[in-house]
Amino acid sequence: MEASSNISEESKKIVQDFVFLLEKSKQLFNGLRDLPQYGNAQWQSYFARSFDVYTKLWKFQQENRETLEAVYYLKRWQIGEIASKIGQLYYFYYLKTSETNFLHEALSFYSAIRERGYYNKLDKEAGAEDLMLKKLRYYARYIVVCLLLRMMDSVKELTKELRKHVDDYQSLADDTTECPEWSLVLNEVEAFVEADELVPVLDDISRHITVTNRFTNDLLPAARSSLIGHLTLQEALIVGNCQNQVKFSELTLDMYRMLQTIEREPTLRNGKKDPNGKSLTRDNPHKYLLYKPTFLQFTTYLATAVKELPEDGALLIYLSADSIHPSTGSKGVDVAYDLGGVATNIKGDDKEPLKKRSGLLKDANCIHPGDLYPFTRCPLFLVVESPTSSAFRNFPNLFGQPLVSLMSPCSSPSFLQGGATDEGNLFTVFLHSPLTGFCRVTSIADIQEKLWTDCSAMVNRIIAELDGLVVKSKTVDVAFRQFFSEDFLRLLILRYCFCYITLRYHRGFKDSTYYPESFPDLRGHDILESPAIHQLVLDLAAMLDVKAAFLDLSDLE
């Protein structure tokens, strides 16, 4: 700072105000770590205060940049740090509200940092090693936001830049203990992007086209007025605990696909207010993303989600996890605890196996169907992606609330095995992008953009026909009709039907364990066995020149 005798009182006041806002902003930002990770009791008012201070700080440094650079010696990386914190706040706000428009707000600040070079030439600054780490963390956060917005070209470009910056950091750092961690980050994001693109969509000159699969209104026909109930999906738990599945930033591929499936495409609409405003319409359900939770963590978040449900709210639980098979002494009598379940994470100090374990004891680190019974007091929609998913096909009607369970196939044909689970599980692929799932099981390596568009229209037609069959059915369980008033859950049910029919009539899927299941059972209601739907699936296969892979109508006579 210049000698105080040469600084005007006005400049001193500007610096004092800036330092006050800067310290206050840091205090509030650090306080975010102390907020509970679940529940809505405190975070909204705290976030509003944080946004208010950061907004004032950002505007203040813009209006007084010349004075701050001359008197306070404000550095460009310090401006970048403020912008990065605002981007993080918007990203946190997205996580809390599931409002995808806030991802665009985060993107605008992250992009500005890169475009204006706020983190350039850090090697010439004092404390360059620590500043380089800030830059690397900024890039990792930027990549996450671009992934969530399906900006895959930007992800690839940013990853290349991150690799260069990691190399620069390694050459600069005296303490290289963090270098392997950043190499791992690079490997994870590159593997994630590669695995995500199961079936590349190509333009006329064979460039890859990014396809987004968030919810849009054209995916479903208009809801029928005859539907029962007015449930809305308000809360969702998305759990990922597959040990071998590709992941990035505590987000497995299955989790990544499912969270997009229950989000609408971001659109800028009138009436939306930024985080300082009071009114915010939630078009998407609030989500808890749980990567490898322990059993107690899972039940804590689940209880919180149930507590926060409004009267007309429904809860979605998505479990993508490794299998826990029944204990050896189990007789399979109790459907609540004798059929196994899905794995949760084990704390480090609990990983030592018991010296003597009775065959009658249940696995304490397993989510059994019975563990969910207390939470069937509310409308519950369950999706299970696991080799032991069939354990969740029997639920007693204890509280008279609607309950549906969609279960993945328990196994798959040999031609789909190998690294398939690393790239995400097939059932989730169908729920996220039915056409991708269809191409996956027919070994289509890539597809032209025009053909993709035409086939997507055919899939939408099949979905619309299935919708009509479910609504008109007089025998299908009432639980399905109650959830049909909710767009996200209706789409999951219909895509389940499409998945079942595709696999049921595929010549390579001959074993019953290759098919998904549902509770209540949808088989036998002239929906999954409809000849008209079968013919439309054959028409779709013909468009893709894979009709020979499916049973013809005459093969079933």
XYZ file of C-alpha atoms in Angstrom:
557
model
C 0.000 0.000 0.000
C 1.279 3.493 -0.815
C 2.617 5.714 1.984
C -0.387 6.866 3.977
C 0.539 10.547 3.514
C -0.063 10.190 -0.225
C -3.465 8.506 0.105
C -6.607 10.577 0.109
C -9.251 10.049 2.763
C -11.639 8.912 0.071
C -9.198 6.210 -1.093
C -8.643 5.079 2.502
C -12.404 4.741 2.956
C -12.671 2.691 -0.246
C -9.940 0.322 0.938
C -11.482 0.004 4.402
C -14.904 -0.789 2.948
C -13.411 -3.313 0.561
C -11.451 -5.067 3.317
C -14.580 -5.180 5.492
C -16.663 -6.752 2.704
C -13.858 -9.165 1.815
C -13.430 -10.396 5.393
C -17.193 -10.645 5.888
C -17.556 -12.651 2.695
C -14.799 -15.061 3.735
C -16.412 -15.500 7.155
C -19.797 -16.314 5.625
C -18.326 -18.629 2.991
C -16.338 -20.587 5.576
C -19.518 -20.857 7.640
C -21.111 -22.906 4.889
C -19.058 -25.875 6.080
C -20.779 -25.690 9.469
C -24.297 -25.871 8.042
C -26.006 -29.268 8.302
C -25.806 -31.182 5.019
C -29.479 -32.112 5.236
C -32.630 -30.253 6.140
C -33.857 -26.789 5.201
C -33.972 -25.132 8.601
C -30.971 -22.803 8.364
C -29.429 -22.727 4.916
C -31.840 -20.391 3.081
C -31.325 -17.336 5.302
C -27.587 -18.026 5.530
C -27.252 -18.332 1.758
C -29.245 -15.126 1.266
C -26.820 -13.239 3.528
C -23.827 -14.775 1.769
C -25.130 -13.824 -1.679
C -25.927 -10.330 -0.490
C -22.380 -9.728 0.782
C -20.718 -11.268 -2.280
C -22.946 -9.247 -4.605
C -21.942 -6.044 -2.813
C -18.279 -7.086 -2.838
C -18.290 -7.884 -6.560
C -20.024 -4.627 -7.469
C -17.778 -2.633 -5.126
C -14.540 -3.927 -6.660
C -15.895 -3.245 -10.151
C -16.785 0.359 -9.309
C -13.519 1.024 -7.456
C -11.086 -1.174 -9.389
C -8.658 1.628 -10.241
C -8.319 2.807 -6.632
C -8.028 -0.737 -5.269
C -5.307 -1.633 -7.771
C -3.366 1.569 -7.047
C -3.748 1.695 -3.256
C -4.609 -1.839 -2.076
C -2.554 -3.454 -4.862
C -5.501 -5.663 -5.775
C -4.273 -8.595 -7.894
C -6.129 -10.213 -10.756
C -6.062 -13.579 -8.999
C -7.854 -11.965 -6.026
C -10.644 -10.852 -8.357
C -10.724 -14.373 -9.735
C -10.997 -15.760 -6.220
C -14.079 -13.628 -5.524
C -15.658 -14.717 -8.824
C -14.839 -18.355 -8.050
C -16.523 -18.123 -4.631
C -19.664 -16.658 -6.249
C -19.639 -19.518 -8.756
C -19.379 -21.982 -5.875
C -22.304 -20.318 -4.104
C -24.485 -20.705 -7.183
C -23.418 -24.348 -7.495
C -24.228 -24.966 -3.814
C -27.578 -23.316 -4.416
C -28.241 -25.712 -7.281
C -27.464 -28.641 -4.988
C -29.870 -27.299 -2.373
C -32.746 -26.425 -4.729
C -32.176 -28.642 -7.817
C -32.920 -25.510 -9.869
C -30.779 -26.044 -12.967
C -30.783 -22.360 -13.935
C -28.312 -21.744 -11.106
C -25.821 -23.957 -12.931
C -25.843 -21.358 -15.698
C -25.182 -18.647 -13.139
C -22.195 -20.601 -11.802
C -21.023 -21.156 -15.371
C -21.091 -17.431 -16.160
C -18.677 -16.642 -13.309
C -16.381 -19.601 -14.003
C -16.266 -18.701 -17.692
C -15.445 -15.065 -16.910
C -12.446 -16.147 -14.828
C -11.040 -18.109 -17.743
C -11.866 -15.559 -20.444
C -10.334 -12.666 -18.490
C -7.287 -14.631 -17.397
C -7.683 -13.908 -13.689
C -5.519 -16.915 -12.806
C -2.864 -16.368 -15.485
C 0.859 -15.939 -14.705
C 0.568 -17.147 -11.108
C 4.142 -18.449 -11.131
C 5.340 -14.842 -10.817
C 3.256 -14.186 -7.684
C 4.329 -14.598 -4.069
C 3.006 -17.896 -2.708
C 2.700 -19.247 -6.268
C 2.393 -22.878 -5.131
C -0.739 -22.228 -3.055
C -2.200 -20.048 -5.803
C -1.673 -22.823 -8.346
C -3.663 -25.154 -6.101
C -6.508 -22.623 -6.069
C -6.382 -22.613 -9.856
C -6.524 -26.420 -10.072
C -9.517 -26.558 -7.712
C -11.241 -23.880 -9.777
C -10.772 -25.962 -12.925
C -12.166 -29.084 -11.231
C -15.301 -27.167 -10.147
C -15.659 -25.650 -13.609
C -15.528 -29.123 -15.171
C -18.239 -30.430 -12.807
C -20.608 -27.602 -13.803
C -19.931 -28.208 -17.511
C -20.585 -31.932 -17.029
C -23.925 -31.227 -15.378
C -24.868 -28.875 -18.231
C -23.765 -31.480 -20.809
C -21.182 -29.105 -22.296
C -18.949 -32.024 -23.233
C -16.739 -30.148 -25.706
C -15.967 -27.644 -22.954
C -15.238 -30.505 -20.542
C -12.701 -31.992 -22.945
C -11.064 -28.613 -23.566
C -10.917 -27.772 -19.859
C -9.464 -31.205 -19.078
C -6.618 -30.606 -21.520
C -5.929 -27.244 -19.883
C -6.113 -28.815 -16.427
C -3.538 -31.431 -17.431
C -1.137 -28.653 -18.505
C -1.727 -26.765 -15.250
C -1.132 -29.936 -13.215
C 2.203 -30.353 -15.012
C 3.042 -26.715 -14.241
C 2.155 -27.253 -10.591
C 4.328 -30.380 -10.383
C 7.334 -28.482 -11.762
C 6.711 -25.620 -9.330
C 5.783 -27.418 -6.101
C 8.307 -28.122 -3.381
C 5.802 -30.443 -1.675
C 4.597 -32.930 -4.306
C 2.293 -34.943 -2.019
C -0.817 -33.598 -3.806
C 0.455 -34.360 -7.322
C -0.766 -37.995 -7.436
C -4.212 -36.803 -6.300
C -4.451 -34.401 -9.245
C -3.285 -37.082 -11.642
C -6.128 -39.228 -10.306
C -8.609 -36.374 -10.877
C -7.490 -36.128 -14.504
C -7.771 -39.874 -15.037
C -11.239 -39.924 -13.464
C -12.697 -37.137 -15.601
C -11.235 -38.574 -18.816
C -12.608 -42.043 -18.007
C -15.972 -40.521 -17.049
C -16.366 -38.637 -20.334
C -15.344 -41.682 -22.365
C -17.702 -44.041 -20.510
C -20.609 -41.593 -20.649
C -20.658 -41.682 -24.441
C -21.989 -45.222 -24.826
C -23.407 -44.662 -28.303
C -21.885 -41.610 -30.031
C -24.249 -39.527 -32.165
C -22.427 -38.248 -35.268
C -23.097 -35.346 -37.610
C -22.532 -35.373 -41.393
C -18.760 -35.175 -41.037
C -18.588 -37.714 -38.183
C -18.146 -35.217 -35.369
C -19.657 -36.220 -32.036
C -22.917 -34.475 -31.134
C -23.761 -33.983 -27.459
C -27.202 -35.306 -26.568
C -28.994 -34.117 -23.452
C -31.581 -36.294 -21.731
C -33.125 -33.990 -19.171
C -36.910 -33.859 -19.082
C -38.749 -31.858 -21.738
C -42.510 -31.701 -22.241
C -42.362 -33.438 -25.630
C -41.216 -36.682 -23.945
C -44.727 -37.356 -22.628
C -48.268 -36.937 -23.915
C -50.467 -34.540 -21.984
C -51.646 -35.965 -18.658
C -55.131 -37.474 -18.739
C -57.791 -35.799 -16.642
C -58.946 -39.209 -15.442
C -55.760 -39.807 -13.467
C -56.105 -40.444 -9.733
C -54.469 -38.120 -7.230
C -52.227 -35.106 -7.542
C -48.895 -36.338 -6.223
C -45.722 -34.422 -7.068
C -42.176 -35.689 -6.736
C -40.688 -33.438 -4.065
C -37.727 -35.329 -2.615
C -35.248 -37.803 -4.113
C -32.350 -39.805 -2.691
C -29.858 -40.855 -5.358
C -27.413 -43.402 -3.948
C -24.308 -44.705 -5.705
C -22.234 -47.498 -4.171
C -20.854 -49.548 -7.066
C -17.195 -50.141 -6.255
C -16.008 -50.591 -9.833
C -18.099 -47.966 -11.580
C -16.508 -44.923 -13.205
C -17.000 -41.780 -11.131
C -15.925 -38.159 -10.899
C -16.319 -35.776 -7.974
C -18.345 -38.253 -5.892
C -20.749 -38.806 -8.774
C -20.946 -42.252 -10.389
C -22.223 -42.621 -13.948
C -25.480 -44.131 -12.678
C -26.003 -41.204 -10.286
C -25.120 -38.723 -13.035
C -27.679 -40.225 -15.414
C -30.451 -40.512 -12.857
C -30.104 -36.954 -11.519
C -30.546 -35.632 -15.074
C -33.534 -37.898 -15.644
C -35.444 -36.137 -12.854
C -34.463 -32.617 -13.899
C -36.036 -30.357 -16.500
C -33.934 -28.657 -19.133
C -32.757 -25.267 -17.792
C -34.859 -22.422 -19.174
C -34.783 -18.760 -18.245
C -38.342 -17.898 -17.239
C -39.979 -14.767 -15.955
C -40.841 -14.938 -12.300
C -37.649 -16.736 -11.303
C -35.693 -14.842 -8.692
C -32.076 -15.133 -7.740
C -31.037 -16.530 -4.349
C -31.768 -13.221 -2.632
C -35.448 -13.407 -3.622
C -38.234 -14.987 -1.645
C -40.209 -16.772 -4.366
C -38.629 -19.682 -6.167
C -40.789 -22.237 -7.937
C -39.307 -25.702 -7.705
C -39.825 -27.463 -11.022
C -37.416 -30.230 -10.048
C -37.493 -32.409 -6.950
C -34.942 -31.670 -4.271
C -32.176 -34.273 -4.424
C -29.730 -35.743 -1.967
C -26.735 -37.183 -3.853
C -25.188 -39.850 -1.636
C -21.923 -41.339 -2.855
C -20.995 -44.460 -0.899
C -22.980 -43.573 2.238
C -22.883 -45.687 5.356
C -26.166 -47.253 6.429
C -26.658 -44.658 9.165
C -25.959 -41.803 6.740
C -28.502 -43.235 4.306
C -31.236 -43.555 6.936
C -30.496 -40.076 8.326
C -30.923 -38.437 4.932
C -33.956 -40.606 4.202
C -35.673 -39.616 7.450
C -34.969 -35.951 6.709
C -36.421 -36.245 3.201
C -39.598 -37.846 4.567
C -39.889 -35.156 7.221
C -39.715 -32.416 4.571
C -42.361 -33.930 2.282
C -45.487 -31.804 1.866
C -48.888 -33.461 2.093
C -49.106 -34.165 -1.647
C -45.391 -34.990 -2.028
C -43.844 -38.251 -3.184
C -40.378 -39.580 -2.407
C -38.042 -41.288 -4.903
C -35.264 -43.583 -3.684
C -32.753 -44.646 -6.323
C -30.283 -47.310 -5.199
C -27.372 -48.177 -7.477
C -25.207 -50.449 -5.389
C -23.336 -53.707 -5.159
C -25.240 -56.755 -4.006
C -25.532 -58.321 -0.558
C -26.770 -61.889 -0.837
C -28.795 -63.655 1.877
C -26.820 -65.065 4.780
C -26.044 -68.770 4.582
C -28.360 -69.653 7.454
C -31.307 -67.731 6.029
C -34.427 -69.761 5.224
C -35.851 -67.065 2.965
C -39.100 -66.872 4.939
C -38.976 -63.226 5.980
C -39.153 -61.056 2.849
C -38.052 -58.078 4.944
C -34.608 -59.406 5.861
C -34.014 -62.918 4.491
C -33.550 -62.096 0.799
C -30.458 -59.901 0.980
C -30.330 -56.341 -0.335
C -27.850 -53.720 -1.505
C -24.546 -52.681 0.033
C -23.758 -49.478 1.885
C -20.285 -48.203 2.660
C -18.374 -49.476 5.664
C -16.477 -47.159 7.984
C -12.738 -47.730 8.053
C -12.747 -49.051 11.611
C -15.583 -51.488 10.821
C -13.938 -53.246 7.880
C -12.300 -55.998 9.892
C -14.448 -59.126 9.469
C -15.976 -60.704 12.544
C -14.053 -63.741 13.694
C -17.236 -65.718 14.175
C -20.380 -64.647 12.477
C -23.563 -66.564 12.958
C -25.296 -67.518 9.722
C -28.520 -66.279 11.282
C -27.287 -62.707 11.619
C -28.131 -60.130 8.963
C -25.522 -57.886 7.367
C -25.549 -54.587 9.275
C -24.139 -52.731 6.257
C -26.937 -53.833 3.948
C -30.101 -51.950 2.985
C -32.739 -54.666 3.329
C -36.308 -54.215 2.071
C -37.445 -54.193 5.710
C -35.276 -51.154 6.394
C -37.583 -49.161 4.120
C -40.846 -50.263 5.782
C -41.020 -47.306 8.222
C -40.765 -44.917 5.282
C -43.723 -46.400 3.433
C -45.851 -44.057 5.525
C -45.478 -41.652 2.579
C -45.899 -42.218 -1.182
C -42.691 -44.059 -2.091
C -41.228 -44.742 -5.524
C -38.241 -47.080 -5.457
C -35.720 -47.844 -8.229
C -33.122 -50.521 -7.485
C -30.112 -51.129 -9.728
C -28.272 -54.154 -8.347
C -27.756 -57.896 -8.951
C -29.942 -58.481 -5.863
C -32.677 -56.031 -6.903
C -35.326 -58.784 -6.815
C -35.155 -58.697 -2.994
C -37.299 -55.544 -3.260
C -40.286 -57.139 -5.023
C -42.480 -57.734 -1.990
C -43.765 -54.964 0.245
C -46.683 -55.288 2.669
C -49.349 -52.583 2.480
C -48.823 -51.322 6.015
C -50.019 -47.724 5.815
C -52.239 -47.515 2.731
C -49.824 -45.275 0.826
C -48.917 -45.882 -2.836
C -45.646 -47.736 -3.377
C -43.946 -48.803 -6.606
C -40.634 -50.608 -6.931
C -38.801 -50.868 -10.274
C -35.995 -53.431 -10.210
C -33.125 -53.952 -12.618
C -32.344 -57.322 -14.192
C -30.335 -59.503 -11.824
C -27.941 -60.622 -14.572
C -27.185 -60.004 -18.230
C -26.194 -62.047 -21.293
C -22.505 -62.779 -21.795
C -22.234 -60.427 -24.783
C -23.008 -57.473 -22.478
C -20.696 -58.493 -19.658
C -17.074 -57.498 -19.155
C -16.608 -53.768 -18.544
C -20.316 -53.026 -18.847
C -20.882 -52.062 -15.223
C -17.881 -49.702 -15.355
C -19.819 -47.730 -17.981
C -22.970 -47.666 -15.881
C -25.727 -50.234 -15.529
C -28.039 -51.100 -18.404
C -31.354 -50.581 -16.599
C -30.375 -47.047 -15.599
C -29.322 -46.350 -19.184
C -32.834 -47.316 -20.337
C -34.450 -45.114 -17.687
C -32.208 -42.211 -18.686
C -32.145 -42.643 -22.480
C -34.269 -45.490 -23.869
C -32.800 -45.174 -27.358
C -29.246 -45.434 -26.014
C -30.263 -48.578 -24.132
C -31.857 -49.993 -27.300
C -28.686 -49.310 -29.293
C -26.549 -50.779 -26.512
C -28.317 -54.151 -26.507
C -28.247 -54.345 -30.319
C -24.495 -53.625 -30.454
C -24.853 -50.384 -32.414
C -21.487 -48.642 -32.060
C -22.582 -45.181 -33.242
C -25.502 -43.522 -35.005
C -26.007 -40.625 -37.421
C -27.761 -37.538 -36.077
C -30.674 -37.717 -38.558
C -31.322 -41.374 -37.743
C -31.071 -40.605 -34.001
C -33.722 -37.889 -34.370
C -36.067 -40.176 -36.324
C -35.601 -43.067 -33.888
C -36.141 -40.753 -30.906
C -39.500 -39.793 -32.422
C -40.375 -43.501 -32.708
C -39.400 -44.090 -29.065
C -41.634 -41.175 -28.060
C -44.460 -42.752 -30.040
C -43.977 -46.069 -28.240
C -43.935 -44.255 -24.892
C -47.181 -42.464 -25.811
C -48.848 -45.763 -26.756
C -47.736 -47.354 -23.492
C -49.093 -44.329 -21.639
C -52.526 -44.904 -23.171
C -52.477 -48.601 -22.269
C -51.648 -47.927 -18.599
C -54.282 -45.207 -18.257
C -57.009 -47.302 -19.921
C -56.178 -50.529 -18.075
C -58.818 -51.593 -15.571
C -56.582 -54.205 -13.930
C -53.224 -52.459 -13.388
C -52.538 -51.718 -9.717
C -53.863 -48.387 -8.499
C -50.379 -47.382 -7.240
C -49.194 -46.895 -10.823
C -52.180 -44.690 -11.611
C -51.568 -42.597 -8.499
C -47.958 -41.914 -9.518
C -49.026 -41.207 -13.094
C -50.051 -37.687 -12.104
C -46.324 -36.873 -11.668
C -44.406 -36.380 -14.942
C -41.019 -37.656 -13.769
C -42.433 -40.829 -12.222
C -44.783 -41.452 -15.149
C -41.790 -41.287 -17.481
C -39.825 -43.744 -15.315
C -42.732 -46.208 -15.358
C -43.123 -45.965 -19.135
C -39.398 -46.303 -19.762
C -39.396 -49.354 -17.504
C -42.085 -50.823 -19.759
C -40.037 -50.009 -22.863
C -36.958 -51.638 -21.306
C -38.877 -54.794 -20.353
C -40.429 -55.175 -23.797
C -37.121 -54.572 -25.577
C -35.310 -57.196 -23.523
C -38.225 -59.649 -23.476
C -38.369 -59.847 -27.278
C -34.610 -59.673 -27.857
C -33.284 -63.026 -29.034
C -30.158 -62.678 -26.889
C -32.114 -62.289 -23.636
C -33.459 -65.794 -23.012
C -33.308 -66.046 -19.224
C -35.948 -64.498 -16.948
C -33.185 -62.989 -14.779
C -32.283 -60.792 -17.771
C -35.552 -58.846 -17.458
C -36.425 -56.019 -15.073
C -39.226 -56.521 -12.560
C -41.773 -54.313 -10.902
C -43.809 -54.289 -7.715
C -46.739 -54.367 -8.121
C -46.217 -56.668 -11.100
C -47.072 -55.082 -14.446
C -47.063 -58.371 -16.285
C -50.374 -59.834 -17.305
C -52.223 -56.546 -17.838
C -52.036 -56.404 -21.659
C -49.363 -53.693 -21.424
C -46.041 -55.529 -21.532
C -47.563 -58.190 -23.811
C -49.282 -55.826 -26.263
C -48.882 -56.990 -29.908
C -49.209 -53.368 -31.079
C -46.264 -52.285 -28.896
C -44.293 -55.345 -30.007
C -44.805 -54.312 -33.628
C -43.658 -50.759 -32.928
C -40.480 -52.102 -31.307
C -39.890 -54.179 -34.439
C -40.420 -51.057 -36.546
C -37.801 -49.247 -34.437
C -35.412 -52.160 -34.899
C -36.011 -52.060 -38.657
C -35.109 -48.359 -38.728
C -31.787 -49.276 -37.118
C -31.338 -52.356 -39.332
C -31.300 -54.724 -36.341
C -34.715 -56.356 -36.741
C -33.116 -59.801 -36.863
C -32.122 -59.399 -33.203
C -35.785 -59.537 -32.103
C -38.489 -62.167 -32.008
C -41.144 -61.594 -34.648
C -44.852 -61.690 -33.840
C -45.110 -65.063 -35.561
C -42.397 -66.477 -33.259
C -44.760 -66.078 -30.310
C -47.721 -67.875 -31.841
